[in-house]
Coordinates of C-alpha atoms in Angstrom, one line a residue:
M1 CA 32.8 -27.9 -49.5
T2 CA 31.2 -30.6 -47.3
S3 CA 32.5 -32.4 -44.2
R4 CA 31.7 -35.7 -42.7
T5 CA 31.1 -36.9 -39.2
P6 CA 32.0 -40.4 -38.1
F7 CA 29.6 -43.3 -38.8
L8 CA 26.9 -43.5 -36.1
N9 CA 25.3 -46.8 -35.3
R10 CA 22.4 -46.9 -32.8
R11 CA 23.4 -50.4 -31.8
D12 CA 27.0 -49.4 -30.9
I13 CA 26.4 -49.3 -27.2
L14 CA 28.3 -49.6 -24.0
T15 CA 26.3 -51.7 -21.5
A16 CA 27.1 -51.2 -17.9
G17 CA 28.5 -54.0 -15.8
L18 CA 26.7 -55.5 -12.8
G19 CA 24.1 -57.2 -15.2
C20 CA 22.6 -53.8 -15.9
T21 CA 20.5 -53.3 -19.0
C22 CA 21.2 -49.6 -19.1
S23 CA 23.3 -48.4 -22.0
A24 CA 24.8 -45.3 -23.6
F25 CA 25.9 -44.5 -27.1
L26 CA 29.5 -45.1 -28.1
Y27 CA 30.4 -42.7 -30.9
A28 CA 33.4 -43.3 -33.1
Q29 CA 35.7 -40.4 -32.7
D30 CA 37.2 -38.7 -35.8
A31 CA 40.9 -38.6 -35.7
R32 CA 40.6 -34.8 -36.3
A33 CA 37.7 -34.2 -33.9
D34 CA 39.5 -31.4 -32.2
E35 CA 40.1 -29.5 -35.4
K36 CA 37.6 -26.7 -36.2
P37 CA 35.6 -27.6 -39.4
R38 CA 36.4 -25.4 -42.3
D39 CA 34.2 -23.8 -44.9
V40 CA 30.9 -24.9 -43.4
F41 CA 28.2 -22.4 -42.5
V42 CA 27.3 -22.2 -38.8
E43 CA 23.6 -21.2 -38.1
R44 CA 23.5 -19.2 -34.9
A45 CA 20.5 -18.5 -32.7
A46 CA 18.4 -15.6 -34.1
E47 CA 17.0 -12.8 -32.1
G48 CA 13.2 -12.7 -31.7
T49 CA 10.9 -14.7 -34.0
P50 CA 12.2 -14.1 -37.6
H51 CA 10.4 -17.3 -38.8
K52 CA 7.0 -16.3 -37.6
G53 CA 4.4 -17.3 -40.2
K54 CA 6.5 -20.2 -41.5
V55 CA 5.7 -23.9 -41.1
L56 CA 8.1 -26.7 -40.1
L57 CA 7.5 -30.4 -40.5
A58 CA 9.8 -32.6 -38.4
V59 CA 9.9 -36.1 -39.9
Q60 CA 11.1 -39.3 -38.3
A61 CA 10.7 -43.0 -39.0
H62 CA 10.7 -43.9 -35.3
S63 CA 9.9 -42.1 -32.1
D64 CA 13.5 -41.4 -31.1
D65 CA 15.0 -40.3 -34.4
I66 CA 14.4 -36.5 -34.0
P67 CA 15.4 -36.4 -30.3
L68 CA 18.6 -38.3 -31.0
M69 CA 19.6 -36.6 -34.3
A70 CA 17.9 -33.2 -34.7
G71 CA 15.9 -32.2 -31.6
G72 CA 18.0 -29.1 -31.0
A73 CA 17.5 -27.7 -34.5
V74 CA 13.7 -28.4 -34.3
A75 CA 13.4 -26.7 -30.9
K76 CA 15.6 -23.7 -32.1
L77 CA 13.5 -23.2 -35.2
V78 CA 10.2 -23.3 -33.3
K79 CA 11.6 -20.9 -30.7
E80 CA 12.4 -18.5 -33.6
G81 CA 8.8 -18.5 -34.8
Y82 CA 8.0 -21.6 -36.8
T83 CA 4.7 -23.4 -36.3
G84 CA 5.9 -27.0 -36.1
Y85 CA 4.4 -30.4 -36.7
L86 CA 5.8 -33.9 -36.0
L87 CA 5.4 -36.8 -38.5
R88 CA 6.2 -40.4 -37.5
A89 CA 6.2 -42.9 -40.2
T90 CA 6.0 -46.2 -38.3
N91 CA 4.2 -47.5 -35.2
D92 CA 7.5 -48.7 -33.6
D93 CA 6.0 -52.2 -33.0
M94 CA 9.4 -53.9 -33.1
G95 CA 10.6 -52.1 -30.0
D96 CA 14.4 -51.9 -29.8
A97 CA 17.6 -53.9 -29.5
P98 CA 18.3 -55.6 -26.2
G99 CA 19.4 -53.1 -23.6
L100 CA 17.7 -50.2 -25.3
G101 CA 14.2 -48.8 -24.6
T102 CA 11.7 -50.8 -22.6
A103 CA 11.2 -54.5 -23.0
G104 CA 7.7 -55.7 -23.8
S105 CA 5.3 -57.2 -26.3
I106 CA 4.6 -55.8 -29.7
G107 CA 1.4 -54.2 -28.3
D108 CA 3.4 -52.7 -25.4
H109 CA 5.9 -51.2 -27.9
V110 CA 3.1 -49.6 -30.1
L111 CA 1.4 -48.0 -27.1
G112 CA 4.6 -46.9 -25.3
N113 CA 6.1 -45.3 -28.4
E114 CA 2.8 -43.6 -29.3
R115 CA 2.8 -42.0 -25.8
D116 CA 6.5 -41.1 -26.0
N117 CA 6.1 -39.6 -29.5
A118 CA 3.3 -37.3 -28.2
E119 CA 5.5 -36.2 -25.3
V120 CA 8.4 -35.5 -27.7
A121 CA 6.1 -33.2 -29.7
R122 CA 4.9 -31.4 -26.6
V123 CA 8.5 -30.8 -25.3
L124 CA 9.7 -29.5 -28.6
G125 CA 6.8 -27.1 -28.9
L126 CA 5.2 -28.9 -31.9
K127 CA 1.5 -28.2 -32.5
K128 CA 0.3 -31.7 -33.7
V129 CA 1.5 -35.2 -34.3
F130 CA 0.8 -37.2 -37.5
D131 CA 1.4 -41.0 -37.3
L132 CA 1.4 -42.8 -40.6
N133 CA 1.5 -46.1 -38.6
Y134 CA 3.5 -48.3 -41.1
L135 CA 5.0 -51.5 -39.6
N136 CA 8.4 -51.0 -38.1
H137 CA 11.2 -52.3 -40.3
R138 CA 8.7 -53.1 -43.0
M139 CA 8.6 -49.9 -44.9
A140 CA 10.5 -51.5 -47.8
D141 CA 7.2 -53.1 -48.6
V142 CA 5.4 -49.7 -48.8
S143 CA 4.6 -48.3 -52.3
Q144 CA 6.7 -45.2 -52.8
N145 CA 3.8 -43.7 -54.7
E146 CA 1.4 -44.2 -51.8
L147 CA 3.9 -42.7 -49.3
Q148 CA 4.6 -39.7 -51.6
C149 CA 0.9 -39.1 -52.0
R150 CA 0.3 -39.1 -48.2
L151 CA 3.3 -36.8 -47.7
I152 CA 2.2 -34.4 -50.5
F153 CA -1.2 -34.2 -48.9
L154 CA 0.3 -33.1 -45.6
I155 CA 2.7 -30.7 -47.2
R156 CA -0.2 -29.0 -49.0
L157 CA -2.6 -29.2 -46.0
L158 CA -0.1 -27.6 -43.6
K159 CA 1.7 -25.4 -46.2
V160 CA 5.1 -26.6 -45.1
D161 CA 8.0 -24.4 -45.8
T162 CA 10.8 -26.4 -44.1
V163 CA 11.3 -30.1 -43.4
V164 CA 13.8 -31.8 -41.0
C165 CA 14.2 -35.5 -42.0
W166 CA 16.6 -38.3 -42.6
D167 CA 18.9 -37.7 -45.6
P168 CA 17.9 -39.7 -48.7
W169 CA 21.5 -39.3 -50.0
A170 CA 23.4 -40.4 -46.9
H171 CA 26.0 -43.1 -46.6
D172 CA 26.0 -46.1 -44.2
E173 CA 22.2 -46.2 -43.6
E174 CA 21.1 -49.7 -42.6
N175 CA 17.5 -49.1 -41.5
P176 CA 15.0 -49.6 -44.4
D177 CA 12.5 -47.3 -42.7
H178 CA 15.0 -44.4 -42.6
V179 CA 15.6 -44.9 -46.3
A180 CA 12.0 -45.1 -47.3
I181 CA 10.8 -42.1 -45.5
A182 CA 13.8 -40.0 -46.7
R183 CA 13.1 -41.0 -50.3
G184 CA 9.4 -40.2 -49.9
I185 CA 10.1 -36.8 -48.4
E186 CA 12.6 -35.8 -51.0
A187 CA 10.2 -36.5 -53.8
A188 CA 7.1 -35.1 -52.1
C189 CA 8.8 -31.7 -51.3
W190 CA 8.9 -30.7 -55.0
M191 CA 6.0 -32.7 -56.3
A192 CA 3.7 -31.0 -53.8
G193 CA 4.3 -27.8 -55.8
R194 CA 3.1 -29.2 -59.1
A195 CA -0.5 -28.8 -60.2
H196 CA -0.6 -31.9 -62.3
D197 CA 0.5 -34.2 -59.4
Y198 CA -2.6 -35.6 -57.5
P199 CA -5.0 -33.0 -59.0
E200 CA -7.8 -34.5 -56.9
Q201 CA -6.2 -32.9 -53.9
L202 CA -6.5 -29.5 -55.7
A203 CA -10.2 -30.3 -56.4
A204 CA -10.6 -30.8 -52.7
G205 CA -9.5 -27.3 -52.0
F206 CA -5.7 -27.6 -51.6
A207 CA -3.2 -25.5 -53.6
P208 CA 0.2 -26.6 -55.0
H209 CA 2.8 -25.9 -52.3
A210 CA 6.5 -26.8 -52.6
V211 CA 8.9 -27.1 -49.7
T212 CA 11.7 -24.6 -50.0
E213 CA 14.2 -25.6 -47.3
K214 CA 15.4 -29.0 -45.9
Y215 CA 17.6 -29.9 -42.9
Y216 CA 18.7 -33.5 -43.5
Y217 CA 20.2 -35.5 -40.7
A218 CA 22.1 -38.9 -41.0
R219 CA 24.4 -41.3 -39.4
R220 CA 27.2 -40.0 -41.5
P221 CA 25.9 -36.8 -43.1
E222 CA 27.5 -34.8 -45.9
I223 CA 27.6 -31.6 -43.9
N224 CA 27.2 -28.2 -45.2
R225 CA 25.6 -26.6 -42.2
Y226 CA 26.1 -26.7 -38.4
V227 CA 23.4 -25.4 -36.1
D228 CA 24.2 -24.0 -32.7
V229 CA 21.7 -25.6 -30.4
S230 CA 23.1 -24.4 -27.1
G231 CA 20.1 -22.2 -26.4
V232 CA 17.7 -25.2 -26.3
L233 CA 19.7 -27.6 -24.2
E234 CA 17.0 -28.3 -21.6
Q235 CA 14.5 -29.1 -24.4
M236 CA 17.0 -31.6 -26.0
I237 CA 17.3 -33.3 -22.6
D238 CA 13.6 -33.4 -22.1
A239 CA 12.9 -34.7 -25.6
N240 CA 15.4 -37.6 -25.1
R241 CA 14.0 -38.3 -21.6
A242 CA 10.6 -38.7 -23.2
N243 CA 11.7 -41.7 -25.2
R244 CA 11.4 -44.4 -22.6
A245 CA 9.9 -47.2 -24.8
K246 CA 12.7 -46.9 -27.4
G247 CA 16.4 -45.8 -27.6
P248 CA 19.3 -45.2 -25.3
A249 CA 18.0 -42.3 -23.3
G250 CA 14.6 -42.3 -21.5
N251 CA 15.0 -43.6 -17.9
H252 CA 18.4 -45.4 -18.4
G253 CA 20.0 -43.0 -15.9
S254 CA 17.6 -43.9 -13.1
R255 CA 17.9 -47.6 -14.1
L256 CA 21.6 -47.5 -13.8
R257 CA 21.3 -45.7 -10.5
A258 CA 19.1 -48.5 -9.2
E259 CA 21.4 -51.2 -10.4
L260 CA 24.4 -49.7 -8.7
A261 CA 22.4 -49.3 -5.5
K262 CA 21.8 -53.0 -5.4
S263 CA 25.6 -53.5 -5.0
R264 CA 25.8 -50.5 -2.6
Q265 CA 27.5 -48.3 -5.2
K266 CA 26.6 -45.0 -6.7
L267 CA 27.8 -42.5 -9.3
P268 CA 27.8 -38.8 -8.1
L269 CA 26.8 -37.9 -11.7
L270 CA 23.4 -39.5 -11.2
G271 CA 22.5 -37.5 -8.1
D272 CA 20.0 -38.4 -5.5
D273 CA 16.7 -38.9 -7.4
D274 CA 15.5 -40.5 -10.6
V275 CA 14.8 -37.3 -12.5
M276 CA 18.3 -36.0 -11.9
A277 CA 19.8 -39.4 -12.8
D278 CA 18.0 -39.5 -16.1
R279 CA 18.8 -35.8 -17.1
N280 CA 22.4 -36.0 -16.1
Y281 CA 22.8 -39.4 -17.9
I282 CA 21.4 -37.8 -21.1
R283 CA 23.6 -34.7 -20.7
E284 CA 26.8 -36.8 -20.2
F285 CA 26.3 -39.6 -22.7
I286 CA 23.5 -39.0 -25.2
L287 CA 24.5 -35.4 -25.9
A288 CA 28.2 -36.1 -25.8
R289 CA 28.5 -36.0 -29.6
R290 CA 26.7 -32.7 -29.9
Q291 CA 29.0 -31.3 -27.2
A292 CA 32.1 -32.6 -28.9
L293 CA 31.0 -31.0 -32.2
G294 CA 30.1 -27.7 -30.5
K295 CA 33.6 -27.6 -29.0
T296 CA 35.2 -27.6 -32.4
L297 CA 32.9 -24.6 -33.3
G298 CA 33.4 -22.6 -30.2
V299 CA 29.8 -23.2 -28.9
P300 CA 28.6 -25.5 -26.1
Y301 CA 26.4 -27.8 -28.4
A302 CA 25.8 -28.2 -32.1
E303 CA 24.1 -30.4 -34.6
A304 CA 25.2 -31.2 -38.2
F305 CA 23.1 -31.2 -41.3
H306 CA 23.0 -31.6 -45.1
H307 CA 21.1 -28.4 -45.7
I308 CA 19.2 -27.6 -49.0
G309 CA 17.4 -24.5 -50.1
G310 CA 16.4 -21.5 -48.0
P311 CA 15.5 -18.0 -49.2
A312 CA 15.3 -17.9 -53.0
S313 CA 18.0 -16.1 -55.0
P314 CA 17.1 -14.3 -58.2
S315 CA 17.6 -16.5 -61.2
T316 CA 20.1 -15.7 -64.0
V317 CA 17.2 -14.7 -66.2
E318 CA 15.7 -12.4 -63.6
E319 CA 19.1 -10.8 -63.0
Y320 CA 19.6 -10.3 -66.7
V321 CA 16.2 -8.8 -67.2
K322 CA 16.7 -6.4 -64.3
K323 CA 20.0 -5.1 -65.7
N324 CA 19.1 -5.0 -69.4
A325 CA 15.4 -4.5 -69.9
V326 CA 14.6 -1.2 -71.6
P327 CA 11.2 0.6 -72.1
I328 CA 9.5 0.2 -75.5
K329 CA 9.2 3.6 -77.3

């Protein structure tokens, strides 16, 4: 059985008064938001590092996708032993909607988001960043075969076991970059395991390697797994604070604090310094949806995913052979 979360639009924002450019997400609330989801698996924090030796590829079209949608799950999996990498598909040259991120030229956006993306990787404990550097909002022009080839190369190079990415099957997706990278990942995950796809990569020394597990995130995901991310709260806050050039988090808290001070007002929530203002703003507004979801599950914070794969189960044939095979006399 699957469940749905309300439609999420990055541009549904509440802009503060006083002429302030600071903004926070407004999330549509499900009429049954207080009801506990039924028949959906909840992935809890694991003891130790059970995933040691496995490789995770966190995939985003833009620098703020993972922090906003799946930063908790990525941090949790790395904490549990994964070696993680971050892939960003675009160069974020288009910046963001008015009131989000940091205003500037196209060049400012490219450089600012490159720096932010590197900091997101560091905060989440990811080993290396790969930037494909396609033009922002122009990935509909990119050949799917080219994109799949590049992704297959990385999957084979890194020997990726698990990906975290936009859901290629999700509803209500308006951003062409999200759609393109999701479709590319979905195809690359299984094609990377086939010896006849891009054999020149095998000649260069790589081996076929298929991805076996996927955590797909979306604006309105078809949910079959919740992940308890309460144990990595501080990393979620730090990852969102790293996104200053793009998105609704970054330094919006300190910017709101400064705007209020001009009219001799203040919010106790924002504290007495910029760092506290940014962190508390993110905790209160940006992570509100994770907190509301966690409340329904009996945990402080949670994220929702369309999960595919995991440890392989014996096939019907294997089970039959195991039960019925007899020695030859």
